Coordinates of C-alpha atoms in Angstrom, one line a residue:
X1 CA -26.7 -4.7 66.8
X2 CA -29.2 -2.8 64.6
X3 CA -26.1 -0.7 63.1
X4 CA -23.9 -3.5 62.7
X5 CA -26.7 -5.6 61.0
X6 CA -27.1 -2.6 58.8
X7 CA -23.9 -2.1 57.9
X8 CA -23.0 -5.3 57.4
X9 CA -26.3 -5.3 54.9
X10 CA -24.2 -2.3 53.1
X11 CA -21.4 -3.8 52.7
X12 CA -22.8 -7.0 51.2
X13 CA -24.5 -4.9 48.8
X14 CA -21.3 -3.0 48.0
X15 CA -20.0 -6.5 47.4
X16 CA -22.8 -8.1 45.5
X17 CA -22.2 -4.7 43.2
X18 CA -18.7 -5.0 43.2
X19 CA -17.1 -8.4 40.7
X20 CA -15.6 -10.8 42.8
X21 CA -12.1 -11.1 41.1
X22 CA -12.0 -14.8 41.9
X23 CA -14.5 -16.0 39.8
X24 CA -12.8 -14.1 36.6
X25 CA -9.1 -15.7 37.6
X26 CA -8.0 -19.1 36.8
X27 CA -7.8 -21.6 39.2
X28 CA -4.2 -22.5 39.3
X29 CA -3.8 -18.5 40.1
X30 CA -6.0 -19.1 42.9
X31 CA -4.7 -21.7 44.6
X32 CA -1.2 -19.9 44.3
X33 CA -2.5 -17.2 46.3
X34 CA -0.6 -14.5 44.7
X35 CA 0.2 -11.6 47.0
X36 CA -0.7 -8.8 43.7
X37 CA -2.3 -9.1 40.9
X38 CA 0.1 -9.6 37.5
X39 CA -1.0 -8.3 34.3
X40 CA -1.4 -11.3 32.5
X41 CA -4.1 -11.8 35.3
X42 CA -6.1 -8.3 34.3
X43 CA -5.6 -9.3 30.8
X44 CA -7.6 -12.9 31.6
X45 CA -10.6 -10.7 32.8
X46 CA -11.2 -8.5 30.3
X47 CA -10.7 -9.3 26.3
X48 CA -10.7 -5.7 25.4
X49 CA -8.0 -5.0 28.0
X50 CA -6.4 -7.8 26.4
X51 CA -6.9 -6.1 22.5
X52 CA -5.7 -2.5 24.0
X53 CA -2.2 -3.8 25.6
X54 CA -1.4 -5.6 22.2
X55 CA -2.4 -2.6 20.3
X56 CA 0.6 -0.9 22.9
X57 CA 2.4 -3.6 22.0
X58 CA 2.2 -4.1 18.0
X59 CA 0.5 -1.3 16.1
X60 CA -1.0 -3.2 13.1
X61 CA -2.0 -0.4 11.2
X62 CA 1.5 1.2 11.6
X63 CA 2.9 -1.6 10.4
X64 CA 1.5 -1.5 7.2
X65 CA 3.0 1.4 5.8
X66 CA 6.6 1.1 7.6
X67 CA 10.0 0.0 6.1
X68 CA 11.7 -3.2 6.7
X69 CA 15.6 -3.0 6.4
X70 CA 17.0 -6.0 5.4
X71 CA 18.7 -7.0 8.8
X72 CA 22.6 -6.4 8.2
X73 CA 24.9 -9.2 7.2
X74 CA 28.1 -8.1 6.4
X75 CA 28.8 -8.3 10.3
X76 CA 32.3 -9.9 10.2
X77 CA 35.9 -9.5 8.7
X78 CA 34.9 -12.3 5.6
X79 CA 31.5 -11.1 4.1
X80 CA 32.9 -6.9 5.1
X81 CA 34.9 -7.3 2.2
X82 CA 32.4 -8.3 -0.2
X83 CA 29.6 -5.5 0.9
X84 CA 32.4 -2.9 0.3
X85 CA 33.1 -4.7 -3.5
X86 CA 29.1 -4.7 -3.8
X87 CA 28.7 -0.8 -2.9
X88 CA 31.5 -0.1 -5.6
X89 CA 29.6 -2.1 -8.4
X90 CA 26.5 -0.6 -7.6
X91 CA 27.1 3.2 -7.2
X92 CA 30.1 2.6 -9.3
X93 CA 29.5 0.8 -12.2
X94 CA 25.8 0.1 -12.1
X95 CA 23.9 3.4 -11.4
X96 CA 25.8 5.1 -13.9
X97 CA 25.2 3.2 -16.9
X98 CA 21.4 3.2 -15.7
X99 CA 21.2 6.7 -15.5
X100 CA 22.7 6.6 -19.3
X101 CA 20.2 4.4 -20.1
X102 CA 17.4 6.1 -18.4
X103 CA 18.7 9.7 -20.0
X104 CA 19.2 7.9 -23.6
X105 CA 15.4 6.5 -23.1
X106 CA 13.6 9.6 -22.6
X107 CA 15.5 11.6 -25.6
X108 CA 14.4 8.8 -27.7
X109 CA 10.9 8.9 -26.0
X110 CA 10.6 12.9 -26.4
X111 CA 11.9 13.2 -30.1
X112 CA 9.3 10.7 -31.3
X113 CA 6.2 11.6 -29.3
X114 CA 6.0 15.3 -29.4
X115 CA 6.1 15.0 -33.2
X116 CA 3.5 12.4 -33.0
X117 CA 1.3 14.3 -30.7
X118 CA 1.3 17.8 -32.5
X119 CA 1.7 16.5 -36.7
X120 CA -1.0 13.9 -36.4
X121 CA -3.3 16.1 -34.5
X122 CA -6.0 15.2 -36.9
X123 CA -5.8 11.3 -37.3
X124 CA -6.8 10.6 -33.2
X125 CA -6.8 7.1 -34.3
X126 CA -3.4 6.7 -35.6
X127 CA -1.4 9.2 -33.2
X128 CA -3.6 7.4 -29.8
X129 CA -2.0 3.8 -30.9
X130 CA 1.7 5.6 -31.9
X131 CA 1.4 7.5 -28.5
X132 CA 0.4 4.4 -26.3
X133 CA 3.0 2.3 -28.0
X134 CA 5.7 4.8 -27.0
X135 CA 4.4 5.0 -23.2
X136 CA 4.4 1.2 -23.1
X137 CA 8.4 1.8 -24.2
X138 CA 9.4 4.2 -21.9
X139 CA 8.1 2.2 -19.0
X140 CA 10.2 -0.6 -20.1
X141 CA 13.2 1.8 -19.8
X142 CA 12.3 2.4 -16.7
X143 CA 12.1 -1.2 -15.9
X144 CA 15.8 -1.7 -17.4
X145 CA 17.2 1.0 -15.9
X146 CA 16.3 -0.8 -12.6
X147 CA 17.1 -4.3 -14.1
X148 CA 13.9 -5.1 -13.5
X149 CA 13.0 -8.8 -13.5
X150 CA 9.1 -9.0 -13.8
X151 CA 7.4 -12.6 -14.3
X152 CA 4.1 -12.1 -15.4
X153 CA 1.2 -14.7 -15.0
X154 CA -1.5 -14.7 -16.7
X155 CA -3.3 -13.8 -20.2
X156 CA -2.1 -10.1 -21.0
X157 CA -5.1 -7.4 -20.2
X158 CA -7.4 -6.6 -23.6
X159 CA -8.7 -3.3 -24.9
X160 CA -12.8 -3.8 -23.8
X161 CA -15.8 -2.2 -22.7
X162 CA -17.3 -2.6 -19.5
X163 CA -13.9 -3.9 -17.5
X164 CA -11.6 -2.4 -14.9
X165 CA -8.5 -3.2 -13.0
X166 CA -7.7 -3.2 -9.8
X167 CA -4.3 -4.1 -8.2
X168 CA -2.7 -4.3 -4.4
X169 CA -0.3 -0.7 -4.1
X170 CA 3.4 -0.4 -3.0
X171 CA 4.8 1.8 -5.0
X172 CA 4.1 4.4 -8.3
X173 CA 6.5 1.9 -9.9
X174 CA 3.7 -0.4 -9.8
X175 CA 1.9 1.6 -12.6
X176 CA 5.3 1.3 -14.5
X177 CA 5.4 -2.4 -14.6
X178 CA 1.7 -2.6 -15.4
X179 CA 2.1 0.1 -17.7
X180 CA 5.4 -1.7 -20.4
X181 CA 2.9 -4.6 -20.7
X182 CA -0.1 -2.8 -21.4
X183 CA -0.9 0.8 -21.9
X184 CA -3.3 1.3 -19.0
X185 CA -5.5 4.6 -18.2
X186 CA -5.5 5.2 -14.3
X187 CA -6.2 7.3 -11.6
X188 CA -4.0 9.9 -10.2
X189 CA -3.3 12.5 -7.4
X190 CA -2.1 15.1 -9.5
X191 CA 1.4 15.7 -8.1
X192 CA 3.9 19.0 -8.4
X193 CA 7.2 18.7 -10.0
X194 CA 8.7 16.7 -13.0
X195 CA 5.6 14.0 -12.2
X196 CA 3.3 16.4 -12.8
X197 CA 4.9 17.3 -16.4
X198 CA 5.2 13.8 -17.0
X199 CA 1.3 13.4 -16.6
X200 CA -0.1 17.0 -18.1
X201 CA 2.3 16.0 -21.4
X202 CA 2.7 12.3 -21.6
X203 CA 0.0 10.2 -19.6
X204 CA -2.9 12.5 -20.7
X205 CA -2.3 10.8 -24.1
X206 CA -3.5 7.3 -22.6
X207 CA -6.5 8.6 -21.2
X208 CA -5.9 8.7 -17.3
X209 CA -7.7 10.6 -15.0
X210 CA -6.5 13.1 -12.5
X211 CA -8.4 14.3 -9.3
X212 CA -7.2 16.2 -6.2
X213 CA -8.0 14.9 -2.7
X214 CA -8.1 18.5 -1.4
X215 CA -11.4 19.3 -3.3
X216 CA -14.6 18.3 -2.1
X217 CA -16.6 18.2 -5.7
X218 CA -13.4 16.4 -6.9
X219 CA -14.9 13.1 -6.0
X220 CA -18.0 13.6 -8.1
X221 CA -16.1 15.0 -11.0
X222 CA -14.1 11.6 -10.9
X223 CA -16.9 9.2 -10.4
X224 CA -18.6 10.3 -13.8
X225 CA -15.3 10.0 -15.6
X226 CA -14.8 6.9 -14.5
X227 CA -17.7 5.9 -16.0
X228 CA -17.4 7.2 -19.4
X229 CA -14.1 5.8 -19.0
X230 CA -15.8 2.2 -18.9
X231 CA -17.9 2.6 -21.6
X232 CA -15.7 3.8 -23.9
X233 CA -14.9 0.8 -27.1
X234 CA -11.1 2.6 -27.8
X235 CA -10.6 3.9 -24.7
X236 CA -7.7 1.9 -22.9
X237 CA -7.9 -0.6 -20.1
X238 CA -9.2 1.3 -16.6
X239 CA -6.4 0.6 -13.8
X240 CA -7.7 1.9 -10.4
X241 CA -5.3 0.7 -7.1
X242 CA -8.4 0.6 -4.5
X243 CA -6.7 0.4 -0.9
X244 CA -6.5 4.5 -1.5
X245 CA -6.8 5.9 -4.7
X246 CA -3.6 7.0 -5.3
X247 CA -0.4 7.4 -2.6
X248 CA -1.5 5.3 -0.3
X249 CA 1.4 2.6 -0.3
X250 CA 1.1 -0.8 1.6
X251 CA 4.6 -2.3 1.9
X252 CA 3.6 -5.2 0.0
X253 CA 3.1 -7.2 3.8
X254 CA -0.5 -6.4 3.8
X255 CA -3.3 -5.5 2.3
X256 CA -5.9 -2.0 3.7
X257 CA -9.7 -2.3 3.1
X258 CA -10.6 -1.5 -0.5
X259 CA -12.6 1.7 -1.9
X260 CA -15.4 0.7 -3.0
X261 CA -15.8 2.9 -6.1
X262 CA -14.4 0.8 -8.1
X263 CA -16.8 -1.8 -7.4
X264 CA -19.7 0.1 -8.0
X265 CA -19.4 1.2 -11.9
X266 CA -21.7 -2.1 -12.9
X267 CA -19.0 -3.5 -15.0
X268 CA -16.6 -6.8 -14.5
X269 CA -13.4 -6.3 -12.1
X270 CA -10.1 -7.9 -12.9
X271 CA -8.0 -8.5 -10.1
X272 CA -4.3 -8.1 -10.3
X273 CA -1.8 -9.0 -7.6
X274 CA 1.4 -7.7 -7.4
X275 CA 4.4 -9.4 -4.9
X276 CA 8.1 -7.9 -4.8
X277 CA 10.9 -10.1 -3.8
X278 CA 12.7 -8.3 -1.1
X279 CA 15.6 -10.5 -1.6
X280 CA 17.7 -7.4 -3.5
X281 CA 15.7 -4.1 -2.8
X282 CA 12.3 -3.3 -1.2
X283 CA 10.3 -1.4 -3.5
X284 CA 8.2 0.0 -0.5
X285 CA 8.2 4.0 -1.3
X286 CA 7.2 5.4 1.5
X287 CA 5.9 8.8 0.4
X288 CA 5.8 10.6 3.9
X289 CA 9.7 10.2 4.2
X290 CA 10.9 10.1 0.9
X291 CA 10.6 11.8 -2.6
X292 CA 9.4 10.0 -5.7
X293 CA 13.1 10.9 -7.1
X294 CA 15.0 9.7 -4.1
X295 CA 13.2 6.8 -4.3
X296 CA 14.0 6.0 -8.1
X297 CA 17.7 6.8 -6.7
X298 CA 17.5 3.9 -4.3
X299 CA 15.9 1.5 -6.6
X300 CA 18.7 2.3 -9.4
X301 CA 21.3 1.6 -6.6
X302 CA 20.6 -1.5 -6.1
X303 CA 21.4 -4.6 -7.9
X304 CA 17.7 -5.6 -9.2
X305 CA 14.0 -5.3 -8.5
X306 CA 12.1 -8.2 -8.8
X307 CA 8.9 -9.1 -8.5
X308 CA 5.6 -11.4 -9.7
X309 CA 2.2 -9.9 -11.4
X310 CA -0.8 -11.9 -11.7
X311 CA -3.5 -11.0 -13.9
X312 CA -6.3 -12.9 -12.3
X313 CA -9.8 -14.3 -13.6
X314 CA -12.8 -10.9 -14.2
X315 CA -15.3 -11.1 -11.4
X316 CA -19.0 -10.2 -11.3
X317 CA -21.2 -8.4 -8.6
X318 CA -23.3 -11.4 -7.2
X319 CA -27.0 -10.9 -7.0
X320 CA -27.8 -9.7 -3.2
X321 CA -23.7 -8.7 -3.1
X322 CA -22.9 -4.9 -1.8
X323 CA -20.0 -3.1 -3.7
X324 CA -18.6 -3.4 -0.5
X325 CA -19.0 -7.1 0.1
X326 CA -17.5 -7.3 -3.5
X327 CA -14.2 -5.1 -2.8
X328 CA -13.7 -7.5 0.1
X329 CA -13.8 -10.7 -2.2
X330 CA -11.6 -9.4 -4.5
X331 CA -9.0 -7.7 -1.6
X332 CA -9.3 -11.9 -0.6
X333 CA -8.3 -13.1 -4.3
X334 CA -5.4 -10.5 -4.7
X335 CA -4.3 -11.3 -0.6
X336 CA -4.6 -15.2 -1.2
X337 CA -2.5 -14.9 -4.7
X338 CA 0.3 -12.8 -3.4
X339 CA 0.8 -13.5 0.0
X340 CA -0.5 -10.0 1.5
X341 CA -2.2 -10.4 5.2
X342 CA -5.5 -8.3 5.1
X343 CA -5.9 -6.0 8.0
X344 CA -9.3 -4.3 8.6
X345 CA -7.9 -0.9 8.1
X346 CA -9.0 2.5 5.7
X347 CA -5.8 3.7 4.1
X348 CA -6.5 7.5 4.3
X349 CA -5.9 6.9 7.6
X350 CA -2.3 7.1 6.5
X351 CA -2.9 10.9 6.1
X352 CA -4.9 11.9 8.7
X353 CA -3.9 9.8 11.6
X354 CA -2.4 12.0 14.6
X355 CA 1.5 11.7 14.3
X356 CA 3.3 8.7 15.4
X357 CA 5.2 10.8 18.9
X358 CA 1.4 11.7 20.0
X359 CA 0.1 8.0 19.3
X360 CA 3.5 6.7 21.1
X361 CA 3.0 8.9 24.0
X362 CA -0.9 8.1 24.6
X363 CA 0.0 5.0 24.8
X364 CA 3.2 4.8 27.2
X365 CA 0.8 6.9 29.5
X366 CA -1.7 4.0 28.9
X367 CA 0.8 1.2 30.1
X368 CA 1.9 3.3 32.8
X369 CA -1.6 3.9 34.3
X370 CA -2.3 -0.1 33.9
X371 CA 1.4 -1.0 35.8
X372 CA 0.7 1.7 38.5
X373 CA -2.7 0.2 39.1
X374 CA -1.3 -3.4 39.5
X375 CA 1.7 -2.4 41.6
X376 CA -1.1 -0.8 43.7
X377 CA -3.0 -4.2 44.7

């Protein structure tokens, strides 16, 4: 009697350490009396269970810097017709005269600015107001040769001290439609190739500022430009694209957390928010998968690019407000104004995140480990 009294004491500690599962399940689960546990039941116990299985589910951090094809409609023997006419007219008719009109804009660009930039060497004034007047017109060739229909809201950004810009990023064509309204310095990954003659020859000339994300003393470098930047009285409007500074596209469905460096130089932010219609083309460029050019290919394929910019009221730093407090009210402005859903996420993780087959693959050997235990009970 002793050994069963003590065991039975053992096992009624074992059970007082052990959760009854009862008291964690709903009743009307109870009173079916289910012969196993389901997983909607496991996911009623635990709320971080319940957070892991939808992160298997719906990645929200992937799905801010994924494509969304347009779902296909020319599915049957009336509307097949038509997409085949559309393809014609766009690759056909269309994309060549933009490439004319893109190849005619930057001979006309090039034959007035390089003799701008080297005969008026000595009059900075004169040759910085010819130069930014000619970026402001090459942009809006770039524009045209997309048929680019911009609506812009809002009083047009002013040359001032002590203000910056800061704007939701999908694509480096946003810095083009900014750019044919106002002649805007900003910051840049220096980039390889025919961008990176374009911004040694041409975008130097408006004052931008170019870092590289590869060098650790980079940062500093950049942070004390920036402010000069600010307090220069010619120098032209600061544009700084915060959710990663630059290359980190969102595709214009959300919003990523927002550097805070911009929000830190003791001057007044002016919030811009920028929403594409997807109706004709989605002006997503996802860098990772695609080349600056190709993507300039597909927006000149299509039949127009369209989208909305609002330039929205200057904000302050509040007394008692962190830089970071202050990123987060304007990332709520720019989100609110364009439609954008804010998710809690840092956009270098873009970069540095392990690749989407290992992330895939930890996770399926998550959901399998969860079913197995189920099936088990």
């Amino acid at each position: 009697m002793a050994r069963l009294d003590s065991s039975s004491s053992s096992t009624s500690d074992i059970d007082l350490d052990r959760p009854n599962i009862e008291e964690y399940l709903p009743s009307e689960s109870i009173s079916e009396s289910p012969k196993r546990l389901h997983l909607k039941d496991l996911l009623n116990i635990s709320p971080a269970l319940a957070e892991a299985a939808g992160a298997i589910i719906d990645d929200s951090f992937t799905r801010c810097f994924k494509s969304n094809p347009p779902e296909p409609w020319n599915w049957n023997i009336y509307l097949f017709p038509l997409w085949c006419l559309g393809v014609v007219v766009r690759y056909g008719i269309l994309f060549p005269t933009r490439v004319f009109i893109l190849a005619a804009g930057w001979i006309l660009f090039f034959s007035a600015f390089f003799p701008v930039h080297f005969l008026l060497a000595g009059h900075n004034k004169w040759r910085r107001k010819i130069e930014r007047k000619l970026v402001e017109m090459m942009c809006s060739i770039f524009v045209a040769s997309w048929t680019g229909v911009v609506r812009y809201h809002g009083p047009r950004p002013s040359m001032r001290p002590q203000q910056v810009f800061v704007a939701n990023h999908t694509s480096m064509i946003d810095f083009i439609i900014l750019e044919q309204m106002t002649a805007f310095a900003v910051i840049m990954q220096k980039h390889p190739g025919w961008v990176g003659f374009i911004q040694k020859t041409i975008l130097e000339s408006v004052g931008c500022i170019w870092f590289n994300r590869t060098e650790s003393k980079d940062r500093e470098i950049v942070a004390r430009k920036l402010r000069e930047h600010t307090q220069g009285v010619d120098n032209n409007p600061l544009l700084i694209f915060p959710e990663g500074i630059p290359g980190t596209c969102v595709n214009n469905q959300y919003t990523v957390m927002f550097k805070k460096g911009a929000f830190e130089l003791g001057c007044a932010v002016c919030p811009i928010a920028i929403k594409y219609n997807k109706i004709f083309v989605d002006a997503f460029w996802n860098s990772k998968k695609q080349s600056f050019t190709m993507h300039l290919v597909r927006l000149m394929t299509s039949w127009a690019v369209v989208c909305d910019v609002w330039y929205l009221e200057p904000q302050f730093l509040r007394p008692g407000e962190t830089p970071i407090e202050f990123a987060e009210r304007v990332r709520d402005m720019i989100a609110a104004r364009a439609g954008l859903k804010k998710v809690p996420w840092d956009g270098y993780l873009k970069y540095y995140r392990p690749s989407p087959k290992l992330t895939e693959r930890k996770q399926q050997n998550f959901a399998e480990s969860v079913l197995r235990r189920l099936e088990e009970k």
